[in-house]
Coordinates of C-alpha atoms in Angstrom, one line a residue:
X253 CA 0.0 0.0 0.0
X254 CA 1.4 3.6 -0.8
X255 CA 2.6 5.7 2.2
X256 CA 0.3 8.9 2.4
X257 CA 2.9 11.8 3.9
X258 CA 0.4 13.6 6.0
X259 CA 0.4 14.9 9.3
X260 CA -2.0 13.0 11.7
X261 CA -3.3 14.0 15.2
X262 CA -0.9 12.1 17.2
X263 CA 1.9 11.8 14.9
X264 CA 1.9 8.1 14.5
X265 CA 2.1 6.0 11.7
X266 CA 1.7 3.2 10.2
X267 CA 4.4 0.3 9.9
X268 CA 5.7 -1.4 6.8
X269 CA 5.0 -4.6 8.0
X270 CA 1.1 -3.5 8.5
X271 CA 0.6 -2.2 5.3
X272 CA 2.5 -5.1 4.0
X273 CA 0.1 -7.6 5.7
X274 CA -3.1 -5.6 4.7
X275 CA -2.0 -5.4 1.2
X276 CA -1.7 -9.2 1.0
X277 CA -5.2 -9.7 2.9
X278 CA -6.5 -7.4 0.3
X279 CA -5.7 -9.5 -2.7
X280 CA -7.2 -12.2 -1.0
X281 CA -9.9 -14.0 1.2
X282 CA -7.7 -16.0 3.1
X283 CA -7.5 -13.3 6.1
X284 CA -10.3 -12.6 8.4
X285 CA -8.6 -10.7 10.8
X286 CA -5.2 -8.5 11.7
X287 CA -4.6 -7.5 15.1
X288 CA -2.2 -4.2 15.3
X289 CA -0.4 -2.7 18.3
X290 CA 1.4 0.9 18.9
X291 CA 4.8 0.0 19.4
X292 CA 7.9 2.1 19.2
X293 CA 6.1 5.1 17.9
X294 CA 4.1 2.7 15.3
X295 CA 1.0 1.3 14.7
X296 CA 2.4 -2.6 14.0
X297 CA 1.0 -6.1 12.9
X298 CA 1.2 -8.3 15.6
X299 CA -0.8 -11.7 14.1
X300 CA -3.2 -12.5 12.0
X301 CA -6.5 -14.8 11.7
X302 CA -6.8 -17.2 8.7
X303 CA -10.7 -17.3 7.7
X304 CA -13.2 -19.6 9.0
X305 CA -15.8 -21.6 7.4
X306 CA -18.7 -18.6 9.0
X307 CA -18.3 -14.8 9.9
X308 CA -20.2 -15.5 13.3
X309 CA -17.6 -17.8 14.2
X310 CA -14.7 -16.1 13.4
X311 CA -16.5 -12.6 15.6
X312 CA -16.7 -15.4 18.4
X313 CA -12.7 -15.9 18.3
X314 CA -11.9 -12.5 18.5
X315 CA -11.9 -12.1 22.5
X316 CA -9.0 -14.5 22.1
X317 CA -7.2 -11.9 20.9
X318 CA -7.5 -9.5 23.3
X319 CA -5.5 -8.8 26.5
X320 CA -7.6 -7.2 29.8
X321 CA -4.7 -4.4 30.0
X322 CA -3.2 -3.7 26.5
X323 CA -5.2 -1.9 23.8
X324 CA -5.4 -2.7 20.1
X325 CA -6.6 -2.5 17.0
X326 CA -8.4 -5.6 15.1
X327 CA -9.1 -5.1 11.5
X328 CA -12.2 -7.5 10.3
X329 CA -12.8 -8.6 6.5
X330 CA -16.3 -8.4 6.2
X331 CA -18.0 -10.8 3.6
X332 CA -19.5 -7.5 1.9
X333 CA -17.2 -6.2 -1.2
X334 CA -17.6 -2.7 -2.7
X335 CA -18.2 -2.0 -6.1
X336 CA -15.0 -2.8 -7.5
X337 CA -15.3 -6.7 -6.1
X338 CA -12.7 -5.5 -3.5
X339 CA -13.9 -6.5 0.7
X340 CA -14.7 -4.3 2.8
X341 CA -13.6 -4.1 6.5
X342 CA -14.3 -3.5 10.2
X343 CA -12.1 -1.2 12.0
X344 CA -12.1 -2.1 15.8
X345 CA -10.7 -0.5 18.8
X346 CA -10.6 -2.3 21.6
X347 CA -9.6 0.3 24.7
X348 CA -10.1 -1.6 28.2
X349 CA -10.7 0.3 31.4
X350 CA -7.4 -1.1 33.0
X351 CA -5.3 0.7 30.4
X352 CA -3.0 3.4 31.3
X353 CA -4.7 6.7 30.6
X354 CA -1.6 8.1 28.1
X355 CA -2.3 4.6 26.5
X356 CA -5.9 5.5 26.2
X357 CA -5.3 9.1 24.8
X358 CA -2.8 7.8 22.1
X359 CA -4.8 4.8 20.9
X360 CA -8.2 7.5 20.5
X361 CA -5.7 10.1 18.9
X362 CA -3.9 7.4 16.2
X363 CA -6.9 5.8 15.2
X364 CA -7.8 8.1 12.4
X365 CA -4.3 7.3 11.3
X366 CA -4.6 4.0 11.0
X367 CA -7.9 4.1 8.9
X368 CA -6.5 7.7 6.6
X369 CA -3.1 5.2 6.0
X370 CA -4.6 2.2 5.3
X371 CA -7.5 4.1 3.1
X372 CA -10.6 4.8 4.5
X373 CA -12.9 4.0 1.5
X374 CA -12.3 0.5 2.5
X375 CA -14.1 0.6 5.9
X376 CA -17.5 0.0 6.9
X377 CA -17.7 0.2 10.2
X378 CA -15.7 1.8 13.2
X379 CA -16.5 -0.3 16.7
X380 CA -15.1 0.9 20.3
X381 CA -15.6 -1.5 22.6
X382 CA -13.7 -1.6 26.6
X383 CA -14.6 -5.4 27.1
X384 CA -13.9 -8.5 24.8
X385 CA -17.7 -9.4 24.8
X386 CA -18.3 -6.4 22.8
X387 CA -16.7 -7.5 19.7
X388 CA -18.0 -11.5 19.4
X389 CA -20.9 -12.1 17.3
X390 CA -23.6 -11.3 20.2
X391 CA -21.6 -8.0 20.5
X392 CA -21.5 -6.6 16.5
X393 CA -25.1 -8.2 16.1
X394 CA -25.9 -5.9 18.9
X395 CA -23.6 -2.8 17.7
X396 CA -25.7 -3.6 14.5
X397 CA -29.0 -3.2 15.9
X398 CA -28.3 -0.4 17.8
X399 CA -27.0 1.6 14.5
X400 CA -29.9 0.2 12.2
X401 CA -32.4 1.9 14.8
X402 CA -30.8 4.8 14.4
X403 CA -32.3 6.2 17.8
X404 CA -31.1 9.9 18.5
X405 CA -29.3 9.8 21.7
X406 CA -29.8 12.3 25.1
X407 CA -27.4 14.2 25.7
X408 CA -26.1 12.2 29.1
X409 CA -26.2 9.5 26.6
X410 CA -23.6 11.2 24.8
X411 CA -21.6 11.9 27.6
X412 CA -21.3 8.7 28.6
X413 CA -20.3 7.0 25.3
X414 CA -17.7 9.9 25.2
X415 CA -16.1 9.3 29.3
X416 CA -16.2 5.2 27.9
X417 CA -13.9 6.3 25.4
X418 CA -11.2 7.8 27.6
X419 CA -12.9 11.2 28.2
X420 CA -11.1 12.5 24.6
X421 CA -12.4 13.7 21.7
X422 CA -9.1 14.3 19.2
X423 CA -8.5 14.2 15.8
X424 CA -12.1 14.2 14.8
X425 CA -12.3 10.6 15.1
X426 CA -15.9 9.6 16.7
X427 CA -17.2 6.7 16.9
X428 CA -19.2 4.9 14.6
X429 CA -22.3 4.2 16.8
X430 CA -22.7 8.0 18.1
X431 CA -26.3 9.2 16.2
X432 CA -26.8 12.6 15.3
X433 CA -28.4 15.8 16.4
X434 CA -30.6 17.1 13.9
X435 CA -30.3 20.8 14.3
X436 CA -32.3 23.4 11.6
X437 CA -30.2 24.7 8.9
X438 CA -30.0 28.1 8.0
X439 CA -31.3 30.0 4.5
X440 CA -28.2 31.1 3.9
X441 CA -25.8 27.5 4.5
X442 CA -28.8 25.8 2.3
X443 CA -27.7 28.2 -0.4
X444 CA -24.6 28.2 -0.2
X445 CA -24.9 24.5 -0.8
X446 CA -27.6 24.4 -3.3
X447 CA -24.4 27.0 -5.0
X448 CA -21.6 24.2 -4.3
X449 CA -23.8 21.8 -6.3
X450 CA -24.1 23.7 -9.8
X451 CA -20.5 24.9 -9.4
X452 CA -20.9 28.4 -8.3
X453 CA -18.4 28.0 -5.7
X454 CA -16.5 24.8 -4.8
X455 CA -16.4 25.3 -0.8
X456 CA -18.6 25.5 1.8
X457 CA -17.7 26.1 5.4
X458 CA -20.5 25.3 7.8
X459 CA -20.6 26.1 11.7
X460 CA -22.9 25.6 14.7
X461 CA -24.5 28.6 16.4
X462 CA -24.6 27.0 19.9
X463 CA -26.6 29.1 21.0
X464 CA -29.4 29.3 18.9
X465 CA -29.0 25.3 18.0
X466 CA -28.4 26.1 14.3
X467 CA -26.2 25.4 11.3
X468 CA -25.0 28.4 10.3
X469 CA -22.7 29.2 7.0
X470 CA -19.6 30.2 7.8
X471 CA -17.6 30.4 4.2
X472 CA -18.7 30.0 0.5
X473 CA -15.9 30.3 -2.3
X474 CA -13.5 29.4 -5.2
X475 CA -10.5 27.7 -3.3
X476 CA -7.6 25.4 -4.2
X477 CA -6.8 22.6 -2.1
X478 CA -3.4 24.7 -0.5
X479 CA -5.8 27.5 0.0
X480 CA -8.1 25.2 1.6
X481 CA -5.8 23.3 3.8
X482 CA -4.9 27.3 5.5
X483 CA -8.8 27.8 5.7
X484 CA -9.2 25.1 8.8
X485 CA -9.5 26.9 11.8
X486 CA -6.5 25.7 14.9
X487 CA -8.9 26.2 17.5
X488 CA -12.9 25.3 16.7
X489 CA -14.1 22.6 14.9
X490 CA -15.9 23.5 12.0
X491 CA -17.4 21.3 8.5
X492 CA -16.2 21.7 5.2
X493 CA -18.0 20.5 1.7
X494 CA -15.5 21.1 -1.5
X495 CA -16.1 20.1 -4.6
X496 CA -12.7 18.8 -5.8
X497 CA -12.0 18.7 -9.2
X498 CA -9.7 17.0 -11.0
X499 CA -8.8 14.6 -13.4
X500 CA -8.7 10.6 -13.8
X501 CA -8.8 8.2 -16.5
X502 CA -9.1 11.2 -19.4
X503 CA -12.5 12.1 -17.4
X504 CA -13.0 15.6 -15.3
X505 CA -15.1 14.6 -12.0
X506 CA -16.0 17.0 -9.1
X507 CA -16.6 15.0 -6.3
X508 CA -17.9 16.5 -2.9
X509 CA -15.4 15.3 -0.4
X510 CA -17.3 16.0 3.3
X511 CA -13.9 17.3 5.9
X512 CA -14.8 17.5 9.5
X513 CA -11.7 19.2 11.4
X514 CA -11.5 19.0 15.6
X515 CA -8.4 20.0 16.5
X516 CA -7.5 18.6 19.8
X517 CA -4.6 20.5 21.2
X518 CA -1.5 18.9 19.5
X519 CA 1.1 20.6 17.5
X520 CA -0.1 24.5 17.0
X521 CA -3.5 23.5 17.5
X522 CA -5.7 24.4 20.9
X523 CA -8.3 22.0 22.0
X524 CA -11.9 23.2 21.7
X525 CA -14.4 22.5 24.5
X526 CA -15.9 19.2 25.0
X527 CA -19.3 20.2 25.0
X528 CA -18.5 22.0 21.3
X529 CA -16.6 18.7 20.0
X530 CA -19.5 16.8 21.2
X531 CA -21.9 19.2 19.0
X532 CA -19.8 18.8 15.9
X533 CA -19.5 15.1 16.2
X534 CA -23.0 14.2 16.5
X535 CA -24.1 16.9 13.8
X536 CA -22.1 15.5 11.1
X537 CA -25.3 13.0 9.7
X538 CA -27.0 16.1 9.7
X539 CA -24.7 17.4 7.4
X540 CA -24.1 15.1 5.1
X541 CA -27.6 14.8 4.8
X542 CA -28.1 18.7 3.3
X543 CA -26.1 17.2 0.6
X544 CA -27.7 14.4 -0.4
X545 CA -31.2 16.0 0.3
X546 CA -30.5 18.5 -2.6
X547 CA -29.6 15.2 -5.1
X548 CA -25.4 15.7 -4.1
X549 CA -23.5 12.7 -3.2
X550 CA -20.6 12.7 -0.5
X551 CA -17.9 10.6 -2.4
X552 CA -15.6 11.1 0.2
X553 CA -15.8 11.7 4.3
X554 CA -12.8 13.1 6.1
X555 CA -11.9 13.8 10.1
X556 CA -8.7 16.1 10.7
X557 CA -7.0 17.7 13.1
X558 CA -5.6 20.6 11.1
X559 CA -5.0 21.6 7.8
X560 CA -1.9 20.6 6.8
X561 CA -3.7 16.9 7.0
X562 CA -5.0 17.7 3.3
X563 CA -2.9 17.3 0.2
X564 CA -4.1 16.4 -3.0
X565 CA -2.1 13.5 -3.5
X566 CA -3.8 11.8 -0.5
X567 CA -6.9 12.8 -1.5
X568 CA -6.7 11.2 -5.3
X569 CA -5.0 7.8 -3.5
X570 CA -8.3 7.7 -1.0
X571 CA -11.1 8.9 -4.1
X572 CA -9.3 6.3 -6.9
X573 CA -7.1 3.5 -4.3
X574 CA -4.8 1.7 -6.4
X575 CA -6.2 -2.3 -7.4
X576 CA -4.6 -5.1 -6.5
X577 CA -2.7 -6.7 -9.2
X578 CA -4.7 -9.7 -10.2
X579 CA -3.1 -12.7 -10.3
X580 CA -2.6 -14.3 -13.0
X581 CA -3.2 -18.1 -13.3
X582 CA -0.4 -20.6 -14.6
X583 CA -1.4 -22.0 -18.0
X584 CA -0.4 -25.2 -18.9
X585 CA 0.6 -26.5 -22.4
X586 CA -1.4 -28.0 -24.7
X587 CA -1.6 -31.6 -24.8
X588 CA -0.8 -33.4 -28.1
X589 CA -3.9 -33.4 -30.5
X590 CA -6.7 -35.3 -30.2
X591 CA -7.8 -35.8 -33.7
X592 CA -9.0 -38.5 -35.5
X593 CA -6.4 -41.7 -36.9
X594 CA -4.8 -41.0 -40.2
X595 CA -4.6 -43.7 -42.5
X596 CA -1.3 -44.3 -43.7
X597 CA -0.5 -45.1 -47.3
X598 CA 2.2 -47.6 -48.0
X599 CA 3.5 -47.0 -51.3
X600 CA 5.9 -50.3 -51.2
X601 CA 4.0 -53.6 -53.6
X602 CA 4.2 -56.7 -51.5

């Protein structure tokens, strides 16, 4: 897999031997799962899972993975594939209560990482869990329910999902099963929108009004991706829709690629409040869903720290990923020819 050179929340990466060992589990079915540890500054393969006969079976042996003090990260080939034929996956963070609180902090802050590295078009899901039983099958069936309801959650709810996780918020990264908070949208962000979608600007910038419990619009206009990446503010979280255009395969597209930016106090960035992360994260559905209510499609969904997280390499890896060289099967010769007898002449008179 290719190495994007971006700066992430916490800083670390991921190794060689992980993206060596997800590559290979890409061009193949033989891997259900990879379990990966932050050692030495790096997010590294530790082992892997060889697939089982059923998907419910192989959920039931991941607790066997799973230590009651050490975090990690499982990555879980789903039987689903996307459109190109290729699998999709699960990414799971499993963050127990006995961990060390700086080992808490760096697993929530790296995870983005990991998915941004390994390209996030090929995950489904993102699961937290803090005890092994919520990643067997009785767990994900449950996680699964729990999404498919799609019940908005009070805001203790919120709270709580958000002290299991550590009590931190960085990055951007929330979790998958966090529903949204419909707030009303403003006139003004609805035209801006309706304006991204016939091309009258490619940026939108949308904020909360906390106090009024609106989306508000905070930017509209004509950027380029360097002028975008010095837009993203270091010290309030804020959305941003951008039409990217650009060209692949002798064809111009203009994808909306969706950027939610948190930044959570690292490097020159200073850590908004909770209470205003919380906001942002659970109002990102909503978001998405001004697009797609005015016909637009989000191509591509993106959670970042700061700025400097954008480039336009990384963004044409993630929008068109590289596909895995196809292996070609050994052909064997032909066999002599089967055809019918030949009669043969003898020209010599007895």
């Amino acid at each position: 897999l290719p190495v994007l050179r971006m700066s992430h929340s916490s800083g670390i990466s991921v190794s060689q031997a992980l993206r060596e060992r997800f590559g290979e589990a890409l061009d193949s079915s033989k891997i259900r799962l990879i379990k990966a540890q932050i050692k030495d500054n790096e997010i590294d393969f530790v082992c892997n899972l060889p697939s089982g006969d059923l998907i419910a079976q192989d959920f039931d042996k991941i607790p066997s993975f799973l230590d009651p003090c050490d975090p990690c990260y499982i990555l879980f080939r789903c039987d689903d594939v996307d459109a190109n034929g290729v699998h999709l996956w699960m990414l799971m963070c499993y963050v127990p209560d006995k961990s060390k609180v700086r080992d808490k902090m760096t697993y929530a802050s790296s995870r983005s990482n990991l998915r941004l590295q390994l390209g996030s078009n090929r995950f489904t899901d993102e699961v937290f869990g803090t005890v092994p039983g919520d990643f067997n099958e009785q767990g994900i069936s449950a996680y699964k329910n729990m999404k498919s309801a799609d019940v908005p959650l009070t805001w203790t709810e919120q709270q709580a999902i958000q002290d299991k996780e550590g009590g931190v918020f960085v990055g951007g990264s929330g979790t998958a099963h966090v529903h949204g908070i419909a707030f009303p949208v403003d006139d003004d962000a609805n035209t801006a929108v309706k304006g991204l979608l016939t091309g009258k600007h490619n940026l939108v910038q949308l904020a909360i009004d906390v106090k009024a419990e609106r989306i508000v619009l905070y930017a509209a206009k004509q950027v380029t991706v360097p002028e975008l990446c010095d837009l993203v503010p270091l010290d309030v979280p804020l959305f941003h829709l951008f039409s990217f255009e650009h060209q692949h395969d002798n064809q111009t597209l203009a994808p909306i690629i969706f950027v939610y930016s948190c930044p959570d106090g690292s490097g020159p960035t200073k850590s908004a409040p909770v209470r205003l992360r919380m906001l942002y994260s659970s109002s990102k559905a909503n978001v998405e869903g001004i697009v797609t209510s005015m016909g637009g499609n989000v191509a591509l969904k993106l959670e970042i720290n700061q700025g400097t997280e954008l480039d336009e390499n990384s963004l044409l890896l993630q929008l068109h990923p590289d596909r895995p060289e196809e292996k070609k099967a050994f052909s064997k010769p032909k066999g002599p020819s089967k055809g019918g007898k030949r009669l043969i002449r003898s020209d010599k008179k007895e």
